[in-house]
mmCIF file of N, CA and C in Angstrom:
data_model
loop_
_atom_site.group_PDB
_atom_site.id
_atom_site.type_symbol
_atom_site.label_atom_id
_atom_site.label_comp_id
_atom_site.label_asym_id
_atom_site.label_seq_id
_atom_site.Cartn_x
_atom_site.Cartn_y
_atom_site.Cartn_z
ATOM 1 N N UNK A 22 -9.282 6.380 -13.482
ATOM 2 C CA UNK A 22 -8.580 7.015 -12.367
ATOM 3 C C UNK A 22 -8.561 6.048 -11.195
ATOM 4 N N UNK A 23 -7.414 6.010 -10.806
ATOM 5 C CA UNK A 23 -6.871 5.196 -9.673
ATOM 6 C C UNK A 23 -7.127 5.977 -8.092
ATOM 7 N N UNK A 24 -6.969 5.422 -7.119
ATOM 8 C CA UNK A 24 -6.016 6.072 -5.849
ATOM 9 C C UNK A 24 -4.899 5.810 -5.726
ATOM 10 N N UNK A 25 -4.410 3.999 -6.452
ATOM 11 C CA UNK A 25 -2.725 3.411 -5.783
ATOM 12 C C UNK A 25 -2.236 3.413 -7.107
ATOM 13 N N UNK A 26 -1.101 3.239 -7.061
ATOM 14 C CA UNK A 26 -0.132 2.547 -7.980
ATOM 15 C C UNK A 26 1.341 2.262 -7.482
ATOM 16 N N UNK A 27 2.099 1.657 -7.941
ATOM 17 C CA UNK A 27 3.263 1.528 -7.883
ATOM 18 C C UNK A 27 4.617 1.993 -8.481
ATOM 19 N N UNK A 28 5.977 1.838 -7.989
ATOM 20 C CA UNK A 28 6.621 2.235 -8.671
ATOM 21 C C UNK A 28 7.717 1.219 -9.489
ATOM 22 N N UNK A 29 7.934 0.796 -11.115
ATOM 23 C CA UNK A 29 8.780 -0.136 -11.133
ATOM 24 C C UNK A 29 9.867 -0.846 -10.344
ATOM 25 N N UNK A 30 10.460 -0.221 -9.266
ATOM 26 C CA UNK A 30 11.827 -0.813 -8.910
ATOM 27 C C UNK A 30 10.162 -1.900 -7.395
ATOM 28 N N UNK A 31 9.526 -1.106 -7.001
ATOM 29 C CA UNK A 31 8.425 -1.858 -5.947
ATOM 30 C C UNK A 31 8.091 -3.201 -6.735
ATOM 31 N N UNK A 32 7.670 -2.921 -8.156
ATOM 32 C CA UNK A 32 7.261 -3.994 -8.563
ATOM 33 C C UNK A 32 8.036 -5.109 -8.309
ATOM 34 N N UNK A 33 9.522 -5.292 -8.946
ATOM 35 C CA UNK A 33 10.282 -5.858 -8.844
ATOM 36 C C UNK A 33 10.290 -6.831 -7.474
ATOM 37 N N UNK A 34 10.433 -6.136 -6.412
ATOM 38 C CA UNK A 34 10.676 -6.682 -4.681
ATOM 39 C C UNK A 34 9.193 -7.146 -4.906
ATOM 40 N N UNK A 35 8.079 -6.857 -5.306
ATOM 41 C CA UNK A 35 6.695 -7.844 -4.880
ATOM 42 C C UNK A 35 6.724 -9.227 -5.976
ATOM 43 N N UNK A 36 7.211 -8.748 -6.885
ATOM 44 C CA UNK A 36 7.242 -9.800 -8.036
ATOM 45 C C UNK A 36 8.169 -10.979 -7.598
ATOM 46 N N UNK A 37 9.346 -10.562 -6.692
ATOM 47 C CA UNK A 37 10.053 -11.511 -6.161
ATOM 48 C C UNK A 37 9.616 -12.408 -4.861
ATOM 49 N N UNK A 38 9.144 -11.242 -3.799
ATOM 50 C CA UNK A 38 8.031 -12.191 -2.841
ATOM 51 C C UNK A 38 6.976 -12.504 -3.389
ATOM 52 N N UNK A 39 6.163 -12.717 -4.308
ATOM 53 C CA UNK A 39 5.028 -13.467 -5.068
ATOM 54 C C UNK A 39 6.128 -15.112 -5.273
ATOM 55 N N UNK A 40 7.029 -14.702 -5.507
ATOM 56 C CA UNK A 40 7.646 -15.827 -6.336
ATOM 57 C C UNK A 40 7.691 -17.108 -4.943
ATOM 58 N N UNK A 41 8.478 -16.261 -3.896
ATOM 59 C CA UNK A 41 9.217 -16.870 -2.506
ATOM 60 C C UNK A 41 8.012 -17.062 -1.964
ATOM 61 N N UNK A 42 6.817 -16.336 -1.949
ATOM 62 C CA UNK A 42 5.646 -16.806 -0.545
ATOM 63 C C UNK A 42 4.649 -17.060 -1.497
ATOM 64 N N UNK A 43 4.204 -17.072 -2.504
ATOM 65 C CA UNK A 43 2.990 -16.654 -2.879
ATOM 66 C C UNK A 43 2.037 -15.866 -2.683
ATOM 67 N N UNK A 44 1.513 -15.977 -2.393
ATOM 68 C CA UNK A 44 0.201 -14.673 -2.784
ATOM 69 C C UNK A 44 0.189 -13.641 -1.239
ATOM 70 N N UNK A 45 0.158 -12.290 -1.585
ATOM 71 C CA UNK A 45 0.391 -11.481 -0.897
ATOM 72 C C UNK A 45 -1.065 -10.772 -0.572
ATOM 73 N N UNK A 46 -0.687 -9.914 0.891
ATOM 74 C CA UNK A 46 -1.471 -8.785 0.825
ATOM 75 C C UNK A 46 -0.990 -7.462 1.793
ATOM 76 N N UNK A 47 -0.918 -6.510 1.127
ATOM 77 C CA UNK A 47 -0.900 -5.392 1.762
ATOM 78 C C UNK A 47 -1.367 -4.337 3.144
ATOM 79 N N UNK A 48 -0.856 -4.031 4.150
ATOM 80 C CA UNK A 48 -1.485 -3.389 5.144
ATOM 81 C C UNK A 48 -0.930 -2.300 5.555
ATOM 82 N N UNK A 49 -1.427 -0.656 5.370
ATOM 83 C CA UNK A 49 -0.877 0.390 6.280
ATOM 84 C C UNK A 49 -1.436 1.284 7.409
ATOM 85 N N UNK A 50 -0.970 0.454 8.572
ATOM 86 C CA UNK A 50 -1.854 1.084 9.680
ATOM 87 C C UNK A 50 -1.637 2.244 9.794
ATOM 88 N N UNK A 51 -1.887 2.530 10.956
ATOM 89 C CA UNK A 51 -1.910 3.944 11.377
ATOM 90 C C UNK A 51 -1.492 3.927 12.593
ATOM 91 N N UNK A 52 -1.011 2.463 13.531
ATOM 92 C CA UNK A 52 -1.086 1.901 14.826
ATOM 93 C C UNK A 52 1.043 2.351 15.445
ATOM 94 N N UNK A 53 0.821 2.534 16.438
ATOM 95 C CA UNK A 53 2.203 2.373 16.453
ATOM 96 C C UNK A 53 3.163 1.508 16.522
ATOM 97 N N UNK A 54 2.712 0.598 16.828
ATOM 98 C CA UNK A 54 3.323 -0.802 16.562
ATOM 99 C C UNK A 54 3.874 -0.928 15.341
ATOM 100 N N UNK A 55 2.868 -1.315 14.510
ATOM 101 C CA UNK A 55 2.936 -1.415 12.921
ATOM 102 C C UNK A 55 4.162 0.145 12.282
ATOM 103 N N UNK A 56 4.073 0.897 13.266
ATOM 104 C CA UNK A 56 3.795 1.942 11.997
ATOM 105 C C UNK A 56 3.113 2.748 11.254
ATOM 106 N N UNK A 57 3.263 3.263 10.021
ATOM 107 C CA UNK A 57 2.943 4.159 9.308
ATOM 108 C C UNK A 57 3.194 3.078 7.883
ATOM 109 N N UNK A 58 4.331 2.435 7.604
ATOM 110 C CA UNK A 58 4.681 1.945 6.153
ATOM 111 C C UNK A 58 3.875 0.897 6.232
ATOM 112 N N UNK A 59 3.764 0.819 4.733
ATOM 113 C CA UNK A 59 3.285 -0.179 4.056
ATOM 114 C C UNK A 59 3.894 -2.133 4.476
ATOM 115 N N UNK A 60 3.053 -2.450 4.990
ATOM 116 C CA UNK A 60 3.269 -3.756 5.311
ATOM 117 C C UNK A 60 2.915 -5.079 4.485
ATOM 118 N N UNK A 61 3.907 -5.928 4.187
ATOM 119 C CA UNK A 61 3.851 -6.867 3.198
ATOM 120 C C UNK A 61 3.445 -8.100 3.756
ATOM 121 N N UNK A 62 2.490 -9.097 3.952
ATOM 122 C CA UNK A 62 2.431 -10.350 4.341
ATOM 123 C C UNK A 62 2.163 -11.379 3.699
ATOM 124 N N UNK A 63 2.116 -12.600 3.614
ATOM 125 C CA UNK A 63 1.571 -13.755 3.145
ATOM 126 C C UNK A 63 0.013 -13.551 2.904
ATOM 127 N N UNK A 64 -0.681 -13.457 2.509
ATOM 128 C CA UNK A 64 -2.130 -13.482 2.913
ATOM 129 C C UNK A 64 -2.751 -14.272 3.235
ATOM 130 N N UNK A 65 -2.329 -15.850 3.943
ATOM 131 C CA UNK A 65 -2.876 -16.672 4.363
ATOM 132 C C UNK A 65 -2.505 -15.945 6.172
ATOM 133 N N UNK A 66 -1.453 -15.088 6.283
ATOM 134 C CA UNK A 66 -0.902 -15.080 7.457
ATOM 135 C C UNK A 66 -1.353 -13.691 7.680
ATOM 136 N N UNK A 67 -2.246 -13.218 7.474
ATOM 137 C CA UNK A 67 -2.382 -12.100 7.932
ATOM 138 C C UNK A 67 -4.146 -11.293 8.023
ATOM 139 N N UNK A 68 -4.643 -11.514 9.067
ATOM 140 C CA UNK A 68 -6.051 -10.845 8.940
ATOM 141 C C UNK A 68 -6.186 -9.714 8.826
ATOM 142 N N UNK A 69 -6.966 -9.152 7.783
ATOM 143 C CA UNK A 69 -6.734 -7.923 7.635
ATOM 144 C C UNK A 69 -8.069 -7.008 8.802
ATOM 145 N N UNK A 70 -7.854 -6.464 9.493
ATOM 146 C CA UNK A 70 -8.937 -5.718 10.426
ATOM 147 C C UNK A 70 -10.549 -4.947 9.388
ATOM 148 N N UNK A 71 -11.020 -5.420 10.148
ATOM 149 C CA UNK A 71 -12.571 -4.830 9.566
ATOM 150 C C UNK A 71 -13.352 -3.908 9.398
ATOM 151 N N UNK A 72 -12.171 -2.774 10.110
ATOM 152 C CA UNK A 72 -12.506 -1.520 9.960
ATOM 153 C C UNK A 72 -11.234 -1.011 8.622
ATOM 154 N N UNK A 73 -10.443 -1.568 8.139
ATOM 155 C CA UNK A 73 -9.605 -1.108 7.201
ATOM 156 C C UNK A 73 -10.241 -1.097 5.483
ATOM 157 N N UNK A 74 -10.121 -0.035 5.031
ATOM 158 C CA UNK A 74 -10.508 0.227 4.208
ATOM 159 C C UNK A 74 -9.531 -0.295 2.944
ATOM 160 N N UNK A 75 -10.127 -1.280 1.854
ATOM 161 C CA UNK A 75 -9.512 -1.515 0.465
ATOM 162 C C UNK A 75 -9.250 -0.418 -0.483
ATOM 163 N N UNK A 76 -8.154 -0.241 -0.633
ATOM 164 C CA UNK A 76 -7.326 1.333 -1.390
ATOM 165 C C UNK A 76 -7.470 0.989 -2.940
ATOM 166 N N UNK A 77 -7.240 -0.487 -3.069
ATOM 167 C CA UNK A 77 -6.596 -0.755 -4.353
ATOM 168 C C UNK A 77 -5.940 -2.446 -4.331
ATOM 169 N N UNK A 78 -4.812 -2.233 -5.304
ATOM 170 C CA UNK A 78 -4.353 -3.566 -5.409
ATOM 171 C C UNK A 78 -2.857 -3.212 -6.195
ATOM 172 N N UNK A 79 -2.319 -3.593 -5.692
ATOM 173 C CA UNK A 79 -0.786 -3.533 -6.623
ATOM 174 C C UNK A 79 0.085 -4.788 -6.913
ATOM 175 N N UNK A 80 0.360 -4.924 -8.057
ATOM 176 C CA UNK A 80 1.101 -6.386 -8.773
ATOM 177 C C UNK A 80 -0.070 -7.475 -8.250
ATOM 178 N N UNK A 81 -1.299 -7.304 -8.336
ATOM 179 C CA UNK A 81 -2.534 -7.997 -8.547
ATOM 180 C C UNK A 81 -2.637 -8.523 -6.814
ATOM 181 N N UNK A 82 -2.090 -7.831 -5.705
ATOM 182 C CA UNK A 82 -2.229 -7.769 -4.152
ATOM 183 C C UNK A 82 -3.498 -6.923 -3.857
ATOM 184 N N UNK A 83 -4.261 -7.258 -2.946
ATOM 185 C CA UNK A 83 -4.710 -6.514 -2.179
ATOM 186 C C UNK A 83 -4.203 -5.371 -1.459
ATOM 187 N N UNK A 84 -4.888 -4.113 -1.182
ATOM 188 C CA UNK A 84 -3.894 -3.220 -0.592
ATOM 189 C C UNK A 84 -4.526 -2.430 0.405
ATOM 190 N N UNK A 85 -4.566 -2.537 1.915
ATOM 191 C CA UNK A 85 -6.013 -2.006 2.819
ATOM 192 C C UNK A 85 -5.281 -1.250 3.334
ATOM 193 N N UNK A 86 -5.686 -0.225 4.245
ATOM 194 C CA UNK A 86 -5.524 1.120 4.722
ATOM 195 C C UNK A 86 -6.282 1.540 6.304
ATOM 196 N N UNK A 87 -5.827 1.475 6.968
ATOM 197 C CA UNK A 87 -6.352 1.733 8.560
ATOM 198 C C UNK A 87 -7.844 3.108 8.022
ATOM 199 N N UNK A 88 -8.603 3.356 8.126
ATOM 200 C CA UNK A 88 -9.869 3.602 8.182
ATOM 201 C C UNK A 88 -9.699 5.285 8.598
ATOM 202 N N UNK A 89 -8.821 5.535 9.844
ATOM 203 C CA UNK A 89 -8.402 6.735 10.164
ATOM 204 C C UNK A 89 -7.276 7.366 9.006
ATOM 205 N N UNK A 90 -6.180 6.544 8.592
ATOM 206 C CA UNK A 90 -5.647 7.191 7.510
ATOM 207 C C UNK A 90 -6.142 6.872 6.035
ATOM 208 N N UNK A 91 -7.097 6.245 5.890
ATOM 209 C CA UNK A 91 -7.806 6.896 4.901
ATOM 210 C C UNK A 91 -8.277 8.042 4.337
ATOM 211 N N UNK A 92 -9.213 8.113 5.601
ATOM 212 C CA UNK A 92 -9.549 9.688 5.926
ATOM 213 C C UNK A 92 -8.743 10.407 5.453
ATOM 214 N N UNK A 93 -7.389 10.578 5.773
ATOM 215 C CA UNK A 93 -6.325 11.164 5.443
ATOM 216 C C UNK A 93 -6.257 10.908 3.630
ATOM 217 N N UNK A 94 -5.950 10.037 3.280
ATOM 218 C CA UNK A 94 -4.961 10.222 2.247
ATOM 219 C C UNK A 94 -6.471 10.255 1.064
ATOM 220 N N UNK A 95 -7.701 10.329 1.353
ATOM 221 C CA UNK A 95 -8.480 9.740 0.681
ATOM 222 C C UNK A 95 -8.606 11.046 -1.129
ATOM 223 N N UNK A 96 -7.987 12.137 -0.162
ATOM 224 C CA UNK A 96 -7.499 13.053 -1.473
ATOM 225 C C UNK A 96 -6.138 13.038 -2.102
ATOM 226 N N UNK A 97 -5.539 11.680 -2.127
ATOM 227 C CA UNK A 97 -4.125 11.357 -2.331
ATOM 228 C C UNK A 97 -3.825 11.001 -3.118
ATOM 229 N N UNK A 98 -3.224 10.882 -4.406
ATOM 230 C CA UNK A 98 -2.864 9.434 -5.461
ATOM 231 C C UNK A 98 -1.057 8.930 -4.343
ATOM 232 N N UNK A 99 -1.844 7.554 -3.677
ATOM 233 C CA UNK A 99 -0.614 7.253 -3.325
ATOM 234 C C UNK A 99 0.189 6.755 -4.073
ATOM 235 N N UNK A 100 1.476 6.588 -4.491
ATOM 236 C CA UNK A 100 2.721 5.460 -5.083
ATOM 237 C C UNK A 100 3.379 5.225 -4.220
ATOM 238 N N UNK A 101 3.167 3.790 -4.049
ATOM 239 C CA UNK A 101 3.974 2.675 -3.322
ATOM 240 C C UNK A 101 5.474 2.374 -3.706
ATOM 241 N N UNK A 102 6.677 2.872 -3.375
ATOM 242 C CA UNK A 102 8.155 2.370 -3.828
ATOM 243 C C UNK A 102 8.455 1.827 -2.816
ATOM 244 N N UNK A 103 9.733 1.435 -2.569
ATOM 245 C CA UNK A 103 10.680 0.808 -1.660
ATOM 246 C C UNK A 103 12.031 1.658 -2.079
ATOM 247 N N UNK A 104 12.784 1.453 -0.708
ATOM 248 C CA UNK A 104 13.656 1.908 -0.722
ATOM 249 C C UNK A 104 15.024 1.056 0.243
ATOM 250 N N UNK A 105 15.997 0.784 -0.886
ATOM 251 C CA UNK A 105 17.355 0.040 0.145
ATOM 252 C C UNK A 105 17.260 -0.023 1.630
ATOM 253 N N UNK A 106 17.039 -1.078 2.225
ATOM 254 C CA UNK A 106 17.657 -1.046 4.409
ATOM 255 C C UNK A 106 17.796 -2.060 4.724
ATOM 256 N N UNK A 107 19.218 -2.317 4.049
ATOM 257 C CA UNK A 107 20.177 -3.120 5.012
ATOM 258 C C UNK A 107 20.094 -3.071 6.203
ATOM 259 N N UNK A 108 20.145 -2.362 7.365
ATOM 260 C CA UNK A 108 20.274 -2.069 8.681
ATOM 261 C C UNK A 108 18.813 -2.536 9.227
ATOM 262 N N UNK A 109 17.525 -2.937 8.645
ATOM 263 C CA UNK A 109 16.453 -3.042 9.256
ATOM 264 C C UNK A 109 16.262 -4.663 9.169
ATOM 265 N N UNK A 110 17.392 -5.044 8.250
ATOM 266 C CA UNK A 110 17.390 -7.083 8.421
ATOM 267 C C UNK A 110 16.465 -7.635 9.624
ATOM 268 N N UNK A 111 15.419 -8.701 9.330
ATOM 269 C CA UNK A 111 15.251 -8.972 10.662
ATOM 270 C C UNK A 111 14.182 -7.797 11.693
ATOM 271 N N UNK A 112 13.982 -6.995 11.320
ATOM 272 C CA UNK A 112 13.776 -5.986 12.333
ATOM 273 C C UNK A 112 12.210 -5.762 11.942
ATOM 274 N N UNK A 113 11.424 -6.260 11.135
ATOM 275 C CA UNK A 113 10.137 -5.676 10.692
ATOM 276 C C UNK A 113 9.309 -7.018 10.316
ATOM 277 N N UNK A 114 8.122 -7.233 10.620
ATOM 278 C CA UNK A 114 7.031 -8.250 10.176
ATOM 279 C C UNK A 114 7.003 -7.957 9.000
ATOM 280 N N UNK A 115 7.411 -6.972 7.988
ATOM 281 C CA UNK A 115 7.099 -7.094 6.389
ATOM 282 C C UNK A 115 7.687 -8.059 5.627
ATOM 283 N N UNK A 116 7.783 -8.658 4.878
ATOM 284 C CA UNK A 116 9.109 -9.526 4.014
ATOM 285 C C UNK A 116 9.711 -9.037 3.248
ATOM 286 N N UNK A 117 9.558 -7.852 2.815
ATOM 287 C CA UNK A 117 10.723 -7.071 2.116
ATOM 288 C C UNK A 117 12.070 -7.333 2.544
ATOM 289 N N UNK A 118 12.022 -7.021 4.158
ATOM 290 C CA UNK A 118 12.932 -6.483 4.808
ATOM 291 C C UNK A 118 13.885 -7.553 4.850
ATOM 292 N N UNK A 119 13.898 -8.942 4.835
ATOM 293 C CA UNK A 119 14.301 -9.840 4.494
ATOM 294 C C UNK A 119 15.381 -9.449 3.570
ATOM 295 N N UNK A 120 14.695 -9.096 2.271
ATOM 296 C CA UNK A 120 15.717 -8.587 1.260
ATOM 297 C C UNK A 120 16.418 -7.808 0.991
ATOM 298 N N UNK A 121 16.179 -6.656 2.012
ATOM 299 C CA UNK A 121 17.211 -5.361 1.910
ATOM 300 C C UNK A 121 16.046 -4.471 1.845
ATOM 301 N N UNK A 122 14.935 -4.349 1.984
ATOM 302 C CA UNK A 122 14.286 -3.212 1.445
ATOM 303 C C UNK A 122 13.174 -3.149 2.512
ATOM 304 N N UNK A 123 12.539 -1.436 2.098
ATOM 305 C CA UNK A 123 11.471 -1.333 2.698
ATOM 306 C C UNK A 123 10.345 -0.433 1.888
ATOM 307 N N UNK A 124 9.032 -1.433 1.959
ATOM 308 C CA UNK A 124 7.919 -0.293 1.191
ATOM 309 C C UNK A 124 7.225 0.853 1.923
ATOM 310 N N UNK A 125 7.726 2.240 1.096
ATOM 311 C CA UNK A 125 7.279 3.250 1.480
ATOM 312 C C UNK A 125 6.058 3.874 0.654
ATOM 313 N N UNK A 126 5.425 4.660 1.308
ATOM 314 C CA UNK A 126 4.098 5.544 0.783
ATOM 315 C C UNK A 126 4.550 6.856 0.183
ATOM 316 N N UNK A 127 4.130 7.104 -0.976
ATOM 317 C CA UNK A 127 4.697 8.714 -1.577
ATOM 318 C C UNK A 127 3.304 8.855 -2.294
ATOM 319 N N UNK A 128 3.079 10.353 -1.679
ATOM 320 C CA UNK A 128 1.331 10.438 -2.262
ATOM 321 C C UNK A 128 1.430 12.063 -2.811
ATOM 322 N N UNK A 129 0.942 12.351 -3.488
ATOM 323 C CA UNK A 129 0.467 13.974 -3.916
ATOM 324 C C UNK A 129 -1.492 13.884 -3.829
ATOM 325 N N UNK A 130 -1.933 14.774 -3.949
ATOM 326 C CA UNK A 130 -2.934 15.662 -3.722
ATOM 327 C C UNK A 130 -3.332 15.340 -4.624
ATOM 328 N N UNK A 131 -4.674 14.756 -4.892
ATOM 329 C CA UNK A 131 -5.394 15.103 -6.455
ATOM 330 C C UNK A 131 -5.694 16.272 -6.965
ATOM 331 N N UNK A 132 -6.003 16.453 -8.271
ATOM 332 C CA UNK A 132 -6.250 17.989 -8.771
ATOM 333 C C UNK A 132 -8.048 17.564 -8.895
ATOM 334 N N UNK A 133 -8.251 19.113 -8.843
ATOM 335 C CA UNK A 133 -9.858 19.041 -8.492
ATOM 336 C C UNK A 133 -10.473 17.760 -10.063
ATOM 337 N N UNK A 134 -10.034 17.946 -10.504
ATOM 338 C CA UNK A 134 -10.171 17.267 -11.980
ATOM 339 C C UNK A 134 -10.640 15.896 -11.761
ATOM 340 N N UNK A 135 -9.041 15.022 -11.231
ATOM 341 C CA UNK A 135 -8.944 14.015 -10.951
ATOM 342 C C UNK A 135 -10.014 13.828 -9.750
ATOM 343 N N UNK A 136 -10.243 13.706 -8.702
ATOM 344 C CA UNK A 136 -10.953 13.796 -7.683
ATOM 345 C C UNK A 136 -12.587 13.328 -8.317
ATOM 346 N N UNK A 137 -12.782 14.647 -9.124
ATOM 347 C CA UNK A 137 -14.183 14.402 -9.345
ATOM 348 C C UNK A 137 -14.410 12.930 -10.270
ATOM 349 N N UNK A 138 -13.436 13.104 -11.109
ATOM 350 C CA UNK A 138 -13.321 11.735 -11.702
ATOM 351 C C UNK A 138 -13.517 10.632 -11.148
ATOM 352 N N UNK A 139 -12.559 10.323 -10.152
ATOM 353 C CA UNK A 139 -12.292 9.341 -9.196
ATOM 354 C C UNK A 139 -13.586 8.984 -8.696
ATOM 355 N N UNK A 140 -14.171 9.978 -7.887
ATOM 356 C CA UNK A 140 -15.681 10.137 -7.369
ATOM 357 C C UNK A 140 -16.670 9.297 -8.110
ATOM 358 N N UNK A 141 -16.574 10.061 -9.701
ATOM 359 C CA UNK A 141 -17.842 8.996 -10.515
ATOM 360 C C UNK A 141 -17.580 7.840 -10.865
ATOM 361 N N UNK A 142 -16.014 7.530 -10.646
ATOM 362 C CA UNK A 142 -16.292 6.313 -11.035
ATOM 363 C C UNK A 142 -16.033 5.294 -9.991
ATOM 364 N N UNK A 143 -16.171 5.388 -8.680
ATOM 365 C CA UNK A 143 -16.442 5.246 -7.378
ATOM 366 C C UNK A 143 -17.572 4.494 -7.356
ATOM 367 N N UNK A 144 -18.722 5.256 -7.791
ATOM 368 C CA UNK A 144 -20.627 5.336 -7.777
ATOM 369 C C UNK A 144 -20.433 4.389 -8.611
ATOM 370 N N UNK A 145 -19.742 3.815 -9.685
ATOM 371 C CA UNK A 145 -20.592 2.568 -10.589
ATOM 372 C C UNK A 145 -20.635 1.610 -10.023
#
């Protein structure tokens, strides 16, 4: 049992910036600046804050989480997609956006099942 995963068409747009920057890492604040979405950077270019909590990893990225929305989603299975925005060219520190796109967060609720699962295998 996971918390992250992705969605094929996401893979695709990271598999392509892996290609263009190399090695990536993931950030979703909670800040208003930033946002709420999922932020894509170089990982040489980007410090990740020390209060942000490691979620996971997607297409073999790091993937950290502002500490306050953790809290939040920490009963979540998030999936990471993207979605078409032309109109945001230019307009966002992620590198998606470069390409037409932007990575969004889509999460459901764990079932008590999953959760406890998750939990034990947390503790190893």
């Amino acid at each position: 049992m996971k918390r992250l995963d992705v969605t094929p068409k996401a893979v695709e747009v990271i598999e392509k910036l892996k290609a263009l920057h190399g090695e990536l890492v993931f950030n979703q604040s909670g800040g208003c600046c930033d946002g709420t979405a999922p932020m894509c950077y170089e990982k040489g270019d980007f410090y990740v804050p020390s209060r942000n909590v490691k979620m996971g990893e997607i297409c073999g990225c790091e993937f950290f989480i502002d500490k306050d929305q953790f809290e939040y989603f920490k009963h979540s299975f998030v999936t990471i997609d993207v979605k078409e925005e032309k109109a945001a060219f230019g307009n966002s520190f992620s590198l998606e956006i470069d390409l037409g796109y932007q990575f969004i967060t889509k999460s459901r609720i764990f079932t008590d099942e999953e959760y406890k699962q998750l939990l034990k295998e947390e503790e190893k």
